PDB file of C-alpha atoms in Angstrom:
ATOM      1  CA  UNK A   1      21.050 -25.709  24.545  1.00 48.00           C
ATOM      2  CA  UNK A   2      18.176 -24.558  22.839  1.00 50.00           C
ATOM      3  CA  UNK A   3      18.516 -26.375  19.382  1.00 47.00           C
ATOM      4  CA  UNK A   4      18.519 -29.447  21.751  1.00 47.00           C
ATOM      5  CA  UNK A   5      15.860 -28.432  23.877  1.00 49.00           C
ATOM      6  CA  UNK A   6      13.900 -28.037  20.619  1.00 47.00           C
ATOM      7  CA  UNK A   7      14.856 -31.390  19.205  1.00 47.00           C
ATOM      8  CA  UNK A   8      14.136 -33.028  23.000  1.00 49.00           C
ATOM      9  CA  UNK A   9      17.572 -34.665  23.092  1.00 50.00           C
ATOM     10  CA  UNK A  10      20.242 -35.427  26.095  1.00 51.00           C
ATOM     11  CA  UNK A  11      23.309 -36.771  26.650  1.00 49.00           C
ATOM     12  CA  UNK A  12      23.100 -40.372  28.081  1.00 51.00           C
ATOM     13  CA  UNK A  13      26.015 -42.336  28.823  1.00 49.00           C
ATOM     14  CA  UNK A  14      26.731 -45.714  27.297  1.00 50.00           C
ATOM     15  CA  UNK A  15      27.174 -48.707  29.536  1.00 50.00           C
ATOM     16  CA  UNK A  16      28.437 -52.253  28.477  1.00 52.00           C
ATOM     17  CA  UNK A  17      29.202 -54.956  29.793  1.00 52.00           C
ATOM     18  CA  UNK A  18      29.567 -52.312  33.731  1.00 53.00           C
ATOM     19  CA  UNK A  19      32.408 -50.014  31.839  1.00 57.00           C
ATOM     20  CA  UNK A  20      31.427 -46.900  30.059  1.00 56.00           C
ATOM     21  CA  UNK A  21      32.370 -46.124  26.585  1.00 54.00           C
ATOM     22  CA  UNK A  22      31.507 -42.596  26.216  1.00 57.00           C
ATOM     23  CA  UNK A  23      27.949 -40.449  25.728  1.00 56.00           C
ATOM     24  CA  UNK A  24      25.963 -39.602  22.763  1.00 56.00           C
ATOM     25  CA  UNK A  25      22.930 -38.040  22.226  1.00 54.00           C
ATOM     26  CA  UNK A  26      19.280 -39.545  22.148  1.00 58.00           C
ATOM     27  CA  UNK A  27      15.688 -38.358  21.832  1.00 58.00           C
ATOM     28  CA  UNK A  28      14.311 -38.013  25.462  1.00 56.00           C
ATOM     29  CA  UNK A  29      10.889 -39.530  24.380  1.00 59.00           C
ATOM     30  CA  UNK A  30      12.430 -42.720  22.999  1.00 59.00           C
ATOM     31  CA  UNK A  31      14.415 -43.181  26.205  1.00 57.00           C
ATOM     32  CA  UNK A  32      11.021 -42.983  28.227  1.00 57.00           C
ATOM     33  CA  UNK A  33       9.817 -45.749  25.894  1.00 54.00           C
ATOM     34  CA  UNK A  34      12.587 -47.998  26.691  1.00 54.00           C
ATOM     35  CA  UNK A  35      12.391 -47.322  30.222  1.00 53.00           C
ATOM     36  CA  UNK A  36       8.379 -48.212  30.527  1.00 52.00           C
ATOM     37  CA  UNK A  37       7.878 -52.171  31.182  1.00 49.00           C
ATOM     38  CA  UNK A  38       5.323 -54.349  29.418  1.00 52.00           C
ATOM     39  CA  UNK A  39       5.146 -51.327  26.623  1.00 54.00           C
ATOM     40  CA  UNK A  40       4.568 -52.337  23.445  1.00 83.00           C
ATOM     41  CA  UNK A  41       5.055 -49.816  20.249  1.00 90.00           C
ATOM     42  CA  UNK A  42       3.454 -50.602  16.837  1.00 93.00           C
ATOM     43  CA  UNK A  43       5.500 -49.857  13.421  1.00 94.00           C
ATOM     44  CA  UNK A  44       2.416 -49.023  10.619  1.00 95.00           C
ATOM     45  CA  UNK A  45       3.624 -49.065   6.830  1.00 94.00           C
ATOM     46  CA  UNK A  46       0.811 -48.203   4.054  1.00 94.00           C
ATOM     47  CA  UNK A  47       1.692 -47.629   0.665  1.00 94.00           C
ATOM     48  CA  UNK A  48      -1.383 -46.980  -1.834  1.00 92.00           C
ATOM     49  CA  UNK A  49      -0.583 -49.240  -4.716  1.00 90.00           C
ATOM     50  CA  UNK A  50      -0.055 -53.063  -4.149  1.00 88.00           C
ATOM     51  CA  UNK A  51       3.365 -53.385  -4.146  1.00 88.00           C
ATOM     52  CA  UNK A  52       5.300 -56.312  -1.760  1.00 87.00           C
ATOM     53  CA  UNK A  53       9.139 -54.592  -2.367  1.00 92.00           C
ATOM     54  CA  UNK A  54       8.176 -51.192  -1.464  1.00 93.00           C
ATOM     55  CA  UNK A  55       6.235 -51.963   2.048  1.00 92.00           C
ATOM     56  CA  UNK A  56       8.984 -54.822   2.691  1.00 93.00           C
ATOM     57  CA  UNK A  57      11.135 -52.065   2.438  1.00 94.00           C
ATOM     58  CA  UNK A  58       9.079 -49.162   4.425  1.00 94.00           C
ATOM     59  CA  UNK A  59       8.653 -51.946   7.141  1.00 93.00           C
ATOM     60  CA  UNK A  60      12.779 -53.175   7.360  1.00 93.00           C
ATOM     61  CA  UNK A  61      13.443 -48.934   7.746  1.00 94.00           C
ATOM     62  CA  UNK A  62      11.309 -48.406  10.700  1.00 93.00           C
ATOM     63  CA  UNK A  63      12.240 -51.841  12.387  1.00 92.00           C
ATOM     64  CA  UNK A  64      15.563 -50.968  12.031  1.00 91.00           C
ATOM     65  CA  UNK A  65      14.870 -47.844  13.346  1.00 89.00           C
ATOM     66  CA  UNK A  66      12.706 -49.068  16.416  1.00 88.00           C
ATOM     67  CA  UNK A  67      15.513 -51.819  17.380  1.00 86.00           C
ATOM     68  CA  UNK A  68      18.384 -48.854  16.950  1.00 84.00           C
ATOM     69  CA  UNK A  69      16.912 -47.287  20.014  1.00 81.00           C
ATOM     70  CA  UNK A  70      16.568 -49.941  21.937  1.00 80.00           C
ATOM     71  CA  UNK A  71      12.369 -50.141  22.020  1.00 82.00           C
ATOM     72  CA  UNK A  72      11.231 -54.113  22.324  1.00 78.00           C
ATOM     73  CA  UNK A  73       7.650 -55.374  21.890  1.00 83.00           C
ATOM     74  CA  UNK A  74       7.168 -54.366  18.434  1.00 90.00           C
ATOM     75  CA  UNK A  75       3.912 -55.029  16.566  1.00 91.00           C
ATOM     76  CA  UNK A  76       3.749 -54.805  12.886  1.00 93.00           C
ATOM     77  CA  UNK A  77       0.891 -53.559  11.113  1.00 94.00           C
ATOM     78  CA  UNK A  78       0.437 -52.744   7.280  1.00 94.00           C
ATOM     79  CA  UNK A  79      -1.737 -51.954   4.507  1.00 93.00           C
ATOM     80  CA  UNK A  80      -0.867 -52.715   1.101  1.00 93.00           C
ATOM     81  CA  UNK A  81      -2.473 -50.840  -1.849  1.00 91.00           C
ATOM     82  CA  UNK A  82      -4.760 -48.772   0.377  1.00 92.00           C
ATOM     83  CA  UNK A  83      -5.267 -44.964   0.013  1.00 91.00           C
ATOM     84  CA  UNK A  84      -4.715 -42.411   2.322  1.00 90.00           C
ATOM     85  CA  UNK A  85      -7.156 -40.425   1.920  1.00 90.00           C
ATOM     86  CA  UNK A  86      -9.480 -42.575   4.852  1.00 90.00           C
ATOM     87  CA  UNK A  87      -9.443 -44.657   7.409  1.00 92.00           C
ATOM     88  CA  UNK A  88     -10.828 -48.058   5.316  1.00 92.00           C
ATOM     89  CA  UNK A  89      -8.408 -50.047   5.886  1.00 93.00           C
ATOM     90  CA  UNK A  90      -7.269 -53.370   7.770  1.00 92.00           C
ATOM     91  CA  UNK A  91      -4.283 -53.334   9.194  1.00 93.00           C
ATOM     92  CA  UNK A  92      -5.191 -49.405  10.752  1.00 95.00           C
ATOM     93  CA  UNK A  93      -8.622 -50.881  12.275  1.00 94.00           C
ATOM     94  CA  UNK A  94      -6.212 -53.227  14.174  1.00 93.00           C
ATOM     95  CA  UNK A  95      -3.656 -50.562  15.032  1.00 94.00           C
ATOM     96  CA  UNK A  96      -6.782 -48.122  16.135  1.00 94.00           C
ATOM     97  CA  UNK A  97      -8.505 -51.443  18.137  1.00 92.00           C
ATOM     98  CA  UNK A  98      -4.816 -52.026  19.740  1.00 91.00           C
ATOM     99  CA  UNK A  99      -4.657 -48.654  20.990  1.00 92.00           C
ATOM    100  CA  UNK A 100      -8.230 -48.208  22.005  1.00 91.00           C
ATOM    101  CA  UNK A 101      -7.890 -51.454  24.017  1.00 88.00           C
ATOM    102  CA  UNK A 102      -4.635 -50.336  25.703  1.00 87.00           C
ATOM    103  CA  UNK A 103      -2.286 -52.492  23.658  1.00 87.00           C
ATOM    104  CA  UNK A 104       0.344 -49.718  22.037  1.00 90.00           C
ATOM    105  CA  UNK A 105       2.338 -46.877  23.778  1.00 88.00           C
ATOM    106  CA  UNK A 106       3.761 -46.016  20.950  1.00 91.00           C
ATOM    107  CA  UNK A 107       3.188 -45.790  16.666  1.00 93.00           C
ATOM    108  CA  UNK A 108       5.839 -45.578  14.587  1.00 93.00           C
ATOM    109  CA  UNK A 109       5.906 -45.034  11.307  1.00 93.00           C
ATOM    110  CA  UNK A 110       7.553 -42.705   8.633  1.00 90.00           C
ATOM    111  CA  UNK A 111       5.657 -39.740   8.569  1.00 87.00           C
ATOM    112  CA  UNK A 112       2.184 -38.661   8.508  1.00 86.00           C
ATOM    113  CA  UNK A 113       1.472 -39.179   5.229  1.00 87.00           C
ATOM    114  CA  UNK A 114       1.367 -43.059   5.754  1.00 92.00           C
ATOM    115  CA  UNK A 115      -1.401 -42.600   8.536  1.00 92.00           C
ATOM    116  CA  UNK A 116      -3.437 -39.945   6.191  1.00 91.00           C
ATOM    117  CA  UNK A 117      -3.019 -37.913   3.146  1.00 87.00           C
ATOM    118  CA  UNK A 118      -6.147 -35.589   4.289  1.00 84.00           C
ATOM    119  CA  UNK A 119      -4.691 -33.067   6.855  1.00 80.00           C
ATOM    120  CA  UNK A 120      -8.246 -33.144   8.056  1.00 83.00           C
ATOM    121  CA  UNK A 121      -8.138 -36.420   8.882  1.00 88.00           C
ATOM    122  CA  UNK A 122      -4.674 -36.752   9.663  1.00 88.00           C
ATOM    123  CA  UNK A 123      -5.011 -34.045  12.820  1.00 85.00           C
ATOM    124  CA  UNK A 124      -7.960 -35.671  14.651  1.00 89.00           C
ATOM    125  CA  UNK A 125      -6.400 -38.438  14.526  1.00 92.00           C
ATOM    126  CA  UNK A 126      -3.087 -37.195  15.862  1.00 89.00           C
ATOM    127  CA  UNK A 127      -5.246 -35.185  18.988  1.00 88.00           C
ATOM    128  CA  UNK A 128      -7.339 -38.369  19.658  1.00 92.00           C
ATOM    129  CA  UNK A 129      -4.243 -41.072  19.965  1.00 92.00           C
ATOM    130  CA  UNK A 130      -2.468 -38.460  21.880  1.00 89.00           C
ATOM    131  CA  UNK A 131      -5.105 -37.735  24.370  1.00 90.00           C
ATOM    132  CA  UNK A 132      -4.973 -41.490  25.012  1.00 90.00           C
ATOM    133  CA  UNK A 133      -1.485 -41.209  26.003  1.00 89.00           C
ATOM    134  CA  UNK A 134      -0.025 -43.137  22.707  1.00 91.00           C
ATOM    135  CA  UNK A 135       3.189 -41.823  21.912  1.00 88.00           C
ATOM    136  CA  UNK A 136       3.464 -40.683  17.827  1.00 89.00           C
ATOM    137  CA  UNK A 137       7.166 -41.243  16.240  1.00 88.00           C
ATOM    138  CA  UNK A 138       7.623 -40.138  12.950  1.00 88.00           C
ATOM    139  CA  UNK A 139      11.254 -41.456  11.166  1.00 87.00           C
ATOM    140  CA  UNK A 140      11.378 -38.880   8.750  1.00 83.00           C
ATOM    141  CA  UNK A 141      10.446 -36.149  11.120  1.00 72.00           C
ATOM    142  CA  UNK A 142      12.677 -36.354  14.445  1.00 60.00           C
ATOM    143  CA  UNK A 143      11.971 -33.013  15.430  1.00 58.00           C
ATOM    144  CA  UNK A 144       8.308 -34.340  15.745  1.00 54.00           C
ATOM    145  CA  UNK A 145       6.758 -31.332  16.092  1.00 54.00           C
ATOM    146  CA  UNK A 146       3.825 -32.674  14.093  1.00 55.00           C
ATOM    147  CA  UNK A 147       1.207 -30.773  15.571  1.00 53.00           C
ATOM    148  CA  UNK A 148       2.598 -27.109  14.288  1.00 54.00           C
ATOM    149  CA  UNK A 149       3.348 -28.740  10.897  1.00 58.00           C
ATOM    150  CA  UNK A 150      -0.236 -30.207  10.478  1.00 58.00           C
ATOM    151  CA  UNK A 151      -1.456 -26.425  11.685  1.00 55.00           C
ATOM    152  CA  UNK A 152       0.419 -24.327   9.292  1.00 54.00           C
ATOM    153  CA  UNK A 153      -0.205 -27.180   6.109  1.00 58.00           C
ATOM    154  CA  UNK A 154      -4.305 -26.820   7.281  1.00 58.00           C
ATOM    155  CA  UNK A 155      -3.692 -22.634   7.531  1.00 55.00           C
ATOM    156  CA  UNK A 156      -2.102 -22.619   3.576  1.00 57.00           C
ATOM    157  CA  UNK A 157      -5.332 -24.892   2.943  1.00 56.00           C
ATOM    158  CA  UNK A 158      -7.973 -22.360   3.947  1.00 53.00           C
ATOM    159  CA  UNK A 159      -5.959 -19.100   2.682  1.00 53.00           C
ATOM    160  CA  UNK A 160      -6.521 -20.404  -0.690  1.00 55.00           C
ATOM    161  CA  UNK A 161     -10.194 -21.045  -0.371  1.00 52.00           C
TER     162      UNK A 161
END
């Protein structure tokens, strides 16, 4: 109970077609996402050095993802051959207008690197989009738990200076 507490999973039963066929587990945040109507969730892929096979690839992994658990609506944004080290760039001025304007209950993408490489950065950013009620999914990182991790990475950071 407590390992699934702490991963925010339940047991949901599956129904097709009116007959069950059994239960298995799923996240309890991603099931709220399916559940809302009109909610739209945005995948963002950013890799730093132009390159189409790579972010084809980055973008196919968290579609596949977002259409495994059943969340429709799905708005694609990317940046190709942009750093992470600030917020200069295209496709995450759309995502940011998107969510400012109400547009996106949801980001997905693969983990927190492709949003920031600056811890800094990456944890205002995190308290800001949360605060506006935007739900943050991270495909390498199902526990999600992103906060804590962010703390502890910016806590090694000022030990050594």
């Amino acid at each position: 109970p407590g390992l699934r507490r702490r991963l925010n999973i339940t047991q949901v039963e599956v129904v097709r077609r009116g007959r069950s066929h059994g239960v298995r587990w799923e996240r309890r945040d991603l099931m709220e996402l399916r559940e809302r109507k009109n909610l739209k969730a945005a995948c963002y892929c950013r890799v730093a050095s132009p390159d189409k096979y790579a972010m084809q690839r980055q973008k196919e992994k968290l579609l596949r993802f977002a259409r495994g658990q059943g969340i429709e609506g799905i708005v694609v944004f990317t940046d190709n051959g942009y750093s992470g080290l600030n917020f200069d760039r295209e496709g995450f001025a759309r995502l940011e207008a998107d969510i400012g304007a109400g547009k996106i209950r949801a980001v997905i993408t693969s983990d927190i690197s492709r949003i920031a490489r600056n811890y800094f950065l990456a944890s205002d950013w995190v308290e800001k989009v949360e605060k506006a009620g935007v739900k943050l999914i991270f495909v390498n990182h199902p526990d999600n738990d992103l906060q804590s991790k962010i703390r502890h990475r910016l806590s090694d950071e000022w030990r050594k200076d």
